[in-house]
GROMACS .gro file of C-alpha atoms in nm:
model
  330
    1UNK     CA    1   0.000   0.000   0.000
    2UNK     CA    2   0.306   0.225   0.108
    3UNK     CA    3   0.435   0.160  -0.274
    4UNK     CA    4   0.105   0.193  -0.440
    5UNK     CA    5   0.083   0.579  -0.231
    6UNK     CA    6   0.469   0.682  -0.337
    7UNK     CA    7   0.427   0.607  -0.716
    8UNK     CA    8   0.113   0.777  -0.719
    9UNK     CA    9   0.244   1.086  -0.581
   10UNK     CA   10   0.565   1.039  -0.837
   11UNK     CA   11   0.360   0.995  -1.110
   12UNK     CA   12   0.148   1.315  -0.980
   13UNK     CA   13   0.458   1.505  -0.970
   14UNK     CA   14   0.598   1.407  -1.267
   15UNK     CA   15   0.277   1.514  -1.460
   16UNK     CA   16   0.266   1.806  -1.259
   17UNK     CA   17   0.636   1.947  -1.358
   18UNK     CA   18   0.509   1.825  -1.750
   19UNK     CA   19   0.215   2.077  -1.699
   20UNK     CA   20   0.411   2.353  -1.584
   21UNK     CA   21   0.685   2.310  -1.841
   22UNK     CA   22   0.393   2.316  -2.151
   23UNK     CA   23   0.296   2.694  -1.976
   24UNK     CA   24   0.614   2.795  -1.959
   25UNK     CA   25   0.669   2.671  -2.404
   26UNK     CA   26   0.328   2.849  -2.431
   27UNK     CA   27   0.439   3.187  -2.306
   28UNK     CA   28   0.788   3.187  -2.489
   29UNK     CA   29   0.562   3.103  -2.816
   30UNK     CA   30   0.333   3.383  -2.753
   31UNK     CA   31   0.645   3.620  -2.699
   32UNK     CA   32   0.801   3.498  -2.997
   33UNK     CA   33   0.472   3.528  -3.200
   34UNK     CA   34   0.402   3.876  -3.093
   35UNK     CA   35   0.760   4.007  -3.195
   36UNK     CA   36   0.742   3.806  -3.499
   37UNK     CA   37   0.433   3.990  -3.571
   38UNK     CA   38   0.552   4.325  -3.500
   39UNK     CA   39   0.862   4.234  -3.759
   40UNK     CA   40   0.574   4.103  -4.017
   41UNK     CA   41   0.342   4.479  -4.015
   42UNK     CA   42   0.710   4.642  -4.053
   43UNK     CA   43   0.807   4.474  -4.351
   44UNK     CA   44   0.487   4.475  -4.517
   45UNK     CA   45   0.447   4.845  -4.431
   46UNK     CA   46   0.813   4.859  -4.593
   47UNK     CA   47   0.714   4.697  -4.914
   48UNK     CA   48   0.397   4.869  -5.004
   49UNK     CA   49   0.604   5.199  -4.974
   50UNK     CA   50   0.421   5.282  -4.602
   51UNK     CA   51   0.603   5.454  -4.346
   52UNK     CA   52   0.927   5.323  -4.277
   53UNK     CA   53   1.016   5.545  -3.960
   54UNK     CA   54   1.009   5.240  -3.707
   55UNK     CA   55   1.381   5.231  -3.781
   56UNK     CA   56   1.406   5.557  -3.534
   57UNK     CA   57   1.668   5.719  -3.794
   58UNK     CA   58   1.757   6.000  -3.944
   59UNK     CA   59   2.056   6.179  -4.150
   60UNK     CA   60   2.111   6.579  -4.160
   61UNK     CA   61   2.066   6.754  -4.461
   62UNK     CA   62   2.229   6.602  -4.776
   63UNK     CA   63   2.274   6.748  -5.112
   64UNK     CA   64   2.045   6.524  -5.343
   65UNK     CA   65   2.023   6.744  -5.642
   66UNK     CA   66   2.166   7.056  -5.824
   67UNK     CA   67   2.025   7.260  -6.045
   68UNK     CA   68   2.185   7.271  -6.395
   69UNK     CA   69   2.319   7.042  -6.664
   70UNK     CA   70   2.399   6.661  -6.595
   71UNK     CA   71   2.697   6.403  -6.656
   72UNK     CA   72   2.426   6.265  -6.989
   73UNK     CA   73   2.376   6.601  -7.143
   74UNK     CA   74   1.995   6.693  -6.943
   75UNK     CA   75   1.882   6.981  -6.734
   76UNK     CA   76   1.770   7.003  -6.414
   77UNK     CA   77   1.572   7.293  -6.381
   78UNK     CA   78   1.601   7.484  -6.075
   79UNK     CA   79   1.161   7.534  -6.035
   80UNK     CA   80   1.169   7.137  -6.007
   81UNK     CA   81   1.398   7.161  -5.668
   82UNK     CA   82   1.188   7.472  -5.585
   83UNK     CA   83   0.850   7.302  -5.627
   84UNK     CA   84   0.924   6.942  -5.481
   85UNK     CA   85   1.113   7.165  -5.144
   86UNK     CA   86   0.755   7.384  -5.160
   87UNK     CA   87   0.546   7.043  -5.207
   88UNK     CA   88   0.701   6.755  -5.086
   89UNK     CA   89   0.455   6.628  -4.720
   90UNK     CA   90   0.519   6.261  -4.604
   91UNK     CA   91   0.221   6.220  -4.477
   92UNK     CA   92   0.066   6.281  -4.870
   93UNK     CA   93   0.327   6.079  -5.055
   94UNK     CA   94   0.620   5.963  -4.910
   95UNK     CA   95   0.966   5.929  -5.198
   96UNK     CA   96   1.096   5.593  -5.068
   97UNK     CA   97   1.487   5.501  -5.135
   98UNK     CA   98   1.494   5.266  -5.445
   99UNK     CA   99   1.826   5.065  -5.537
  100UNK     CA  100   1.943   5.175  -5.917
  101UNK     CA  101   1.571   5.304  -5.981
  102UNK     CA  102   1.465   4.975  -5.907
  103UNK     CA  103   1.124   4.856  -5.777
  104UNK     CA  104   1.186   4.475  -5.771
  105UNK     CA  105   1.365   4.435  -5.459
  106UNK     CA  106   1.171   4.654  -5.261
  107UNK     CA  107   1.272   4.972  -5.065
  108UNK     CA  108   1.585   5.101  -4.865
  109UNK     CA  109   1.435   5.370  -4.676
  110UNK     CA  110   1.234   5.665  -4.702
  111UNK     CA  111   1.279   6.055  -4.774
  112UNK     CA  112   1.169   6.322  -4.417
  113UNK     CA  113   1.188   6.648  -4.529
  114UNK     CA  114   1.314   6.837  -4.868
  115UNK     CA  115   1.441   7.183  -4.833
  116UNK     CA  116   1.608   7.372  -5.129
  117UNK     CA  117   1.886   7.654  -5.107
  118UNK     CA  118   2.145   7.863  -5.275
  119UNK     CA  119   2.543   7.803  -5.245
  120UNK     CA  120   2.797   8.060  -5.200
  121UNK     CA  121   2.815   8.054  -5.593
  122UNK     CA  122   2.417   8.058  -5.614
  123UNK     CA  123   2.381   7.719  -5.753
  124UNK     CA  124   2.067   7.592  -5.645
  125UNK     CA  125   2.040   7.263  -5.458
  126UNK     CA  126   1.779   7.037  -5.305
  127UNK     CA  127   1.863   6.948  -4.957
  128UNK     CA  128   1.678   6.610  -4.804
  129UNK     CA  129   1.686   6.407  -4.484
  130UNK     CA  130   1.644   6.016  -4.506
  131UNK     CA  131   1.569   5.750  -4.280
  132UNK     CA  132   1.763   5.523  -4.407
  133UNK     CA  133   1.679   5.127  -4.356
  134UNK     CA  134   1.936   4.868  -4.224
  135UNK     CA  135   1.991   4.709  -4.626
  136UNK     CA  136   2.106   5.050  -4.741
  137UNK     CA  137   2.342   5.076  -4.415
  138UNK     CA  138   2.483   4.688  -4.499
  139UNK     CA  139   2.543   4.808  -4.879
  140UNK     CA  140   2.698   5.134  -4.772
  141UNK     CA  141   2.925   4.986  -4.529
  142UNK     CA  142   3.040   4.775  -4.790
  143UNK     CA  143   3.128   5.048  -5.021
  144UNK     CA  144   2.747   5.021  -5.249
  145UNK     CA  145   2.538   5.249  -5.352
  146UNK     CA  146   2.696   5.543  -5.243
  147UNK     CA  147   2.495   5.872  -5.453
  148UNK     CA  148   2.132   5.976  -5.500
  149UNK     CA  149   1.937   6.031  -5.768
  150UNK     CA  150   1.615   6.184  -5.784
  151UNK     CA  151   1.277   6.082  -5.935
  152UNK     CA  152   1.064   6.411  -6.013
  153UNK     CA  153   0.713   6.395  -6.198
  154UNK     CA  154   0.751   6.307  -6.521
  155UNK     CA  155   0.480   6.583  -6.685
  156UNK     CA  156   0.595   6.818  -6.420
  157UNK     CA  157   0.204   6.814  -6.294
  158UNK     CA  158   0.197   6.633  -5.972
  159UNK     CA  159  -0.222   6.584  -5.896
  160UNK     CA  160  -0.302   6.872  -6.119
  161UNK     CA  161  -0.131   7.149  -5.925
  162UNK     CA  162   0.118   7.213  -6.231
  163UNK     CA  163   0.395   7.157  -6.032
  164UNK     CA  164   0.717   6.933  -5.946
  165UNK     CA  165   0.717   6.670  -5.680
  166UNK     CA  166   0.997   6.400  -5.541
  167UNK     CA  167   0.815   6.052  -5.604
  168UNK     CA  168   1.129   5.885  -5.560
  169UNK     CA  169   1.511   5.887  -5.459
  170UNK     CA  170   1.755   5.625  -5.614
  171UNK     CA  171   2.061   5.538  -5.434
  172UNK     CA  172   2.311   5.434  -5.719
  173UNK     CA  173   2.626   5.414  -5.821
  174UNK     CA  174   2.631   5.591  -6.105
  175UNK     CA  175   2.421   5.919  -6.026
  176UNK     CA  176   2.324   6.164  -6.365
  177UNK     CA  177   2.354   6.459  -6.212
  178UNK     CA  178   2.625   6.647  -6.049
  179UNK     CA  179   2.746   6.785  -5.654
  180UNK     CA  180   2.549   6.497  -5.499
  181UNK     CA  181   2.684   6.445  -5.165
  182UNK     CA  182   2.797   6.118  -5.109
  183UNK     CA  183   2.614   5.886  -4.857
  184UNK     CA  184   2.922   5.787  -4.571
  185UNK     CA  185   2.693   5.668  -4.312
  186UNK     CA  186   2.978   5.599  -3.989
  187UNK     CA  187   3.042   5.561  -3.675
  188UNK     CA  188   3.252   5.859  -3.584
  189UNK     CA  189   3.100   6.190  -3.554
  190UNK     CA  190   3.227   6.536  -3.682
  191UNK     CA  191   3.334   6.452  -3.993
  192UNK     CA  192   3.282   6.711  -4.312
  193UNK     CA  193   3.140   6.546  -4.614
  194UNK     CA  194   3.061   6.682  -4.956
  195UNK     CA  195   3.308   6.855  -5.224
  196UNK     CA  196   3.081   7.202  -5.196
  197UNK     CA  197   2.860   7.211  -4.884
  198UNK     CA  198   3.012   7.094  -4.560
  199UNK     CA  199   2.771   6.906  -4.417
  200UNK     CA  200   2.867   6.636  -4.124
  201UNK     CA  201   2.539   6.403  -4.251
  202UNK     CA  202   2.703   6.117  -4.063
  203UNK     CA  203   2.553   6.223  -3.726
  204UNK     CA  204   2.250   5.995  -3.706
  205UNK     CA  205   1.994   6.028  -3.417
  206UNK     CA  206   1.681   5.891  -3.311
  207UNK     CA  207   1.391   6.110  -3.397
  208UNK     CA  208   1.094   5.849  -3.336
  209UNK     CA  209   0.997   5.668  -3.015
  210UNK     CA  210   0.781   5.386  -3.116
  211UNK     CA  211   0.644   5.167  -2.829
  212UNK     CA  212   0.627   4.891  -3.079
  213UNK     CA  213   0.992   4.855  -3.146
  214UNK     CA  214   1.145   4.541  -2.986
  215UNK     CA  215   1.420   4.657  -2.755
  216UNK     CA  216   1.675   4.391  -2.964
  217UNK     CA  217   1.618   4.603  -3.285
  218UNK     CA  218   1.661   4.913  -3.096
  219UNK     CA  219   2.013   4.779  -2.922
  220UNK     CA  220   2.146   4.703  -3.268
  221UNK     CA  221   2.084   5.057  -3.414
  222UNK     CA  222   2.207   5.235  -3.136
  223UNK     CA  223   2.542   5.027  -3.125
  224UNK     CA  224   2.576   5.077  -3.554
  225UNK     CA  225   2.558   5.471  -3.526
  226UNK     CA  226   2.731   5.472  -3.112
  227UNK     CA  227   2.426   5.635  -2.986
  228UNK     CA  228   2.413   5.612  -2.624
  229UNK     CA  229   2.167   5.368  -2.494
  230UNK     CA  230   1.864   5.584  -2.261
  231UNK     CA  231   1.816   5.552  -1.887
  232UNK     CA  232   1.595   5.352  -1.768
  233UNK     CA  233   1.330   5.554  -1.592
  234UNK     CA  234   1.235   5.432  -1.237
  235UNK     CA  235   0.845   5.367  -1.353
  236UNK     CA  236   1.072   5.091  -1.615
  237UNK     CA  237   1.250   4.957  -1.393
  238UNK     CA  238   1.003   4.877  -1.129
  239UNK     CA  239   0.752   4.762  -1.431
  240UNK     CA  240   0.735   4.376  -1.539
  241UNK     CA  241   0.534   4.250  -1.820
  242UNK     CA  242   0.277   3.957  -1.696
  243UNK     CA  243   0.366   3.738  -1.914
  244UNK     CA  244   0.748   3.735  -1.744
  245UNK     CA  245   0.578   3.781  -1.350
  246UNK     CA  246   0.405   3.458  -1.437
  247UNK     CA  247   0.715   3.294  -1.625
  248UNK     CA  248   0.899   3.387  -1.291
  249UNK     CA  249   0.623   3.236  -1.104
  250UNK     CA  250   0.588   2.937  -1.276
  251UNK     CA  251   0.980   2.874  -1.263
  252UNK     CA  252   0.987   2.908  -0.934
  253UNK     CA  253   0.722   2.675  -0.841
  254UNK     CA  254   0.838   2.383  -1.056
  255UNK     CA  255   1.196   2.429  -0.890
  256UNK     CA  256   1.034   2.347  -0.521
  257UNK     CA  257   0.839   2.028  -0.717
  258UNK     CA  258   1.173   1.931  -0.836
  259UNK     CA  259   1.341   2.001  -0.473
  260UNK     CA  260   1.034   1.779  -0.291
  261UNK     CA  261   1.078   1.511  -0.587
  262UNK     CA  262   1.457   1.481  -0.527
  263UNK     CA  263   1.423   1.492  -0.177
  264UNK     CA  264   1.179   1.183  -0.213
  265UNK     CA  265   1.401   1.004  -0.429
  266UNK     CA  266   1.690   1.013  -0.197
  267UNK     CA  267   1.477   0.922   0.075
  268UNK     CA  268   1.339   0.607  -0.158
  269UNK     CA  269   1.761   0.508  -0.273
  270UNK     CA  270   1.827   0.502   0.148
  271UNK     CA  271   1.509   0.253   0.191
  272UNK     CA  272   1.655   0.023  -0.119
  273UNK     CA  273   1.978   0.065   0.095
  274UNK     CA  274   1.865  -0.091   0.356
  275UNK     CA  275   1.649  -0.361   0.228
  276UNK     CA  276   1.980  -0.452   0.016
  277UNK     CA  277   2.168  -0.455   0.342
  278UNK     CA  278   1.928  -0.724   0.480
  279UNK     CA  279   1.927  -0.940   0.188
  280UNK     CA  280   2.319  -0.945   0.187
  281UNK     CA  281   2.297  -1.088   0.557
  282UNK     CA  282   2.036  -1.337   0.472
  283UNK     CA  283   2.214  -1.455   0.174
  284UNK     CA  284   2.540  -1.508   0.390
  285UNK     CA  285   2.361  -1.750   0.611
  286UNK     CA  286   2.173  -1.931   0.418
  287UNK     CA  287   2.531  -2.015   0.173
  288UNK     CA  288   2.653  -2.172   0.505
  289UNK     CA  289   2.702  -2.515   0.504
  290UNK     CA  290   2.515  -2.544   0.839
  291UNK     CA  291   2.207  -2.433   0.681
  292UNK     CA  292   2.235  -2.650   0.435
  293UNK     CA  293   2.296  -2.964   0.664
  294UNK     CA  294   2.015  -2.813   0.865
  295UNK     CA  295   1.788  -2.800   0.562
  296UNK     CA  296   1.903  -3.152   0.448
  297UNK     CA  297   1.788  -3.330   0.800
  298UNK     CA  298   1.481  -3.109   0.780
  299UNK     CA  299   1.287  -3.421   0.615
  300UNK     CA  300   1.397  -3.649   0.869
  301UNK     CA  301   1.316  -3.458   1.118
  302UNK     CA  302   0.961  -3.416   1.013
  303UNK     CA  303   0.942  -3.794   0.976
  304UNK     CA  304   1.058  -3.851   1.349
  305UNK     CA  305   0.780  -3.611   1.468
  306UNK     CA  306   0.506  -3.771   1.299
  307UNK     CA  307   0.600  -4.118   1.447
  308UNK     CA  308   0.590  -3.978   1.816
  309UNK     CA  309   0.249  -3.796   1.750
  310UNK     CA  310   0.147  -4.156   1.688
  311UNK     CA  311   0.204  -4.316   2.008
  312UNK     CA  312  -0.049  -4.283   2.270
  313UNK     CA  313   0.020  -4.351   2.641
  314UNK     CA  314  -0.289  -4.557   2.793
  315UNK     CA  315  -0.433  -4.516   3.080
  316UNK     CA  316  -0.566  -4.717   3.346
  317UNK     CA  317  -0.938  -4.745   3.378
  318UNK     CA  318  -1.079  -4.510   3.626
  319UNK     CA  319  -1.385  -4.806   3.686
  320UNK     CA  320  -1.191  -4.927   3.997
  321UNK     CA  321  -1.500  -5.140   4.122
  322UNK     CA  322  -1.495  -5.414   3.846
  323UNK     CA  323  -1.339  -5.753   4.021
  324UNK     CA  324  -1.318  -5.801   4.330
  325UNK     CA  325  -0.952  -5.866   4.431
  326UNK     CA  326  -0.817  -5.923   4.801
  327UNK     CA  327  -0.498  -5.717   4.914
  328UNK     CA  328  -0.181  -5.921   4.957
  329UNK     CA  329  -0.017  -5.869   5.205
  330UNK     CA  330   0.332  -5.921   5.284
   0.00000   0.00000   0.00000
């Protein structure tokens, strides 16, 4: 009955720590699902041309176009800059970053804001910040696509309004027109890129918090541009998602089922100990070869005691007035 009780309370432990371990598979699944989720929108918002600032980036001003003749014999016309500086709202149509004017591969980034201005020679030049995605970082940091190229409306009539807009931006290697700045997107801040404006465009900041972000994604962009990762704020600290309070919990109760279930086990290997111990002694004795002449004259003995159960002692009659006999005397 003892046995029966102790491997039903194994076998309820057992299925107990199973239990606990599925909960704790179920909530890494459902973290894993959620960020893989987040990851999914982000892409698809990345390939239909949405809005790619969930990347938190953003250069300084860089020289994207300049008004007069390019390196194939066209014109850039300096209303065009004008127009798509005047025009050009995200949040109407946002110019995404295409690789060699190409939309097969889908998009490296996205263009903020356009401003156009005058150099100290009064060439004209269209001025943009990007937010630039992590493929166009890889290929720049291995020496690709290094210039821009602009995309303007073809008829010059963007949505009736008879001007010029930026649809798109090309990052190339072989840009058409000339004074592009060259994209240098690096580590070290200060430097002065750009043959004609000095602009240091490889100071990249944060310009988005987006509570969606996972907090891996947001590590590895801060460590590519050295941006210093924020302080915690106290109300973070102190906070802790349910889903890791109950992961906590449920660890910590399936590491006291363990504790009780090892603690039984060792108290089960000292019982088969013991019983072992006992069956050693027995085993000596009965190898002896005094058992074993005991055991022999066992039947013989049994034999003997059956023949003196046999005999029966008998007793004088207790009638003592049948016959008559006469005392002698001597």
């Amino acid at each position: 009955m003892s046995e029966l009780f102790s491997n039903s309370i194994f076998f309820f432990e057992n299925n107990f720590v199973d239990m606990r371990i599925r909960d704790i598979t179920e909530l890494f699944r459902n973290e894993v699902n959620a960020e893989a989720n987040f990851i999914g929108d982000t892409e698809n918002r990345s390939r239909k041309g949405g809005n790619m600032s969930a990347s938190q980036l953003a250069t300084n001003w860089i020289c994207i176009a300049t008004a007069g003749e390019t390196v194939d014999k066209r014109a850039i016309e300096e209303q065009w800059l004008l127009d798509a500086a005047e025009l050009y709202d995200p949040s109407l149509y946002t110019a995404l970053l295409w690789p060699e004017h190409s939309r097969n591969f889908g998009n490296m980034g996205e263009v903020l804001e356009l401003k156009a201005e005058r150099d100290d020679e009064g060439i004209l030049r269209l001025y943009a910040r990007l937010c630039p995605g992590i493929s166009l970082l890889q290929a720049n940091a291995n020496g690709q696509l290094l210039f821009l190229s602009p995309e303007f409306t073809p008829d010059g009539n963007f949505r009736n309004t008879g001007k010029t807009y930026l649809e798109g931006l090309a990052v190339t290697d072989s840009p058409a027109g000339v004074s592009t700045t060259r994209l240098r997107f690096s580590r070290t801040k200060g430097k002065r890129i750009g043959p004609y404006k000095p602009l240091a465009f490889d100071e990249v900041r944060e310009f988005k918090k987006e509570k969606g972000m996972s907090k891996t994604a947001k590590k590895g962009w801060r460590h590519f541009f050295s941006i210093e990762e924020p302080e915690a704020t106290a109300e973070q600290e102190t906070s802790q998602p349910d889903a890791l309070q109950a992961l906590a919990e449920a660890l910590d109760a399936i590491d006291k089922r363990v504790s009780a279930i090892e603690t039984r086990l060792g108290e089960a290997e000292e019982a088969v100990s013991d019983v072992q111990e006992d069956v050693d002694t027995v085993k000596e004795v009965v190898d002896t070869e005094d058992f074993a002449r005991l055991v022999g004259n066992l039947p013989e003995l049994v034999k003997n005691f059956s023949k003196l159960n046999s005999k029966v002692t008998q007793l004088p009659d207790k009638k003592f007035s049948k016959g008559k006999k006469g005392f002698n005397f001597l």
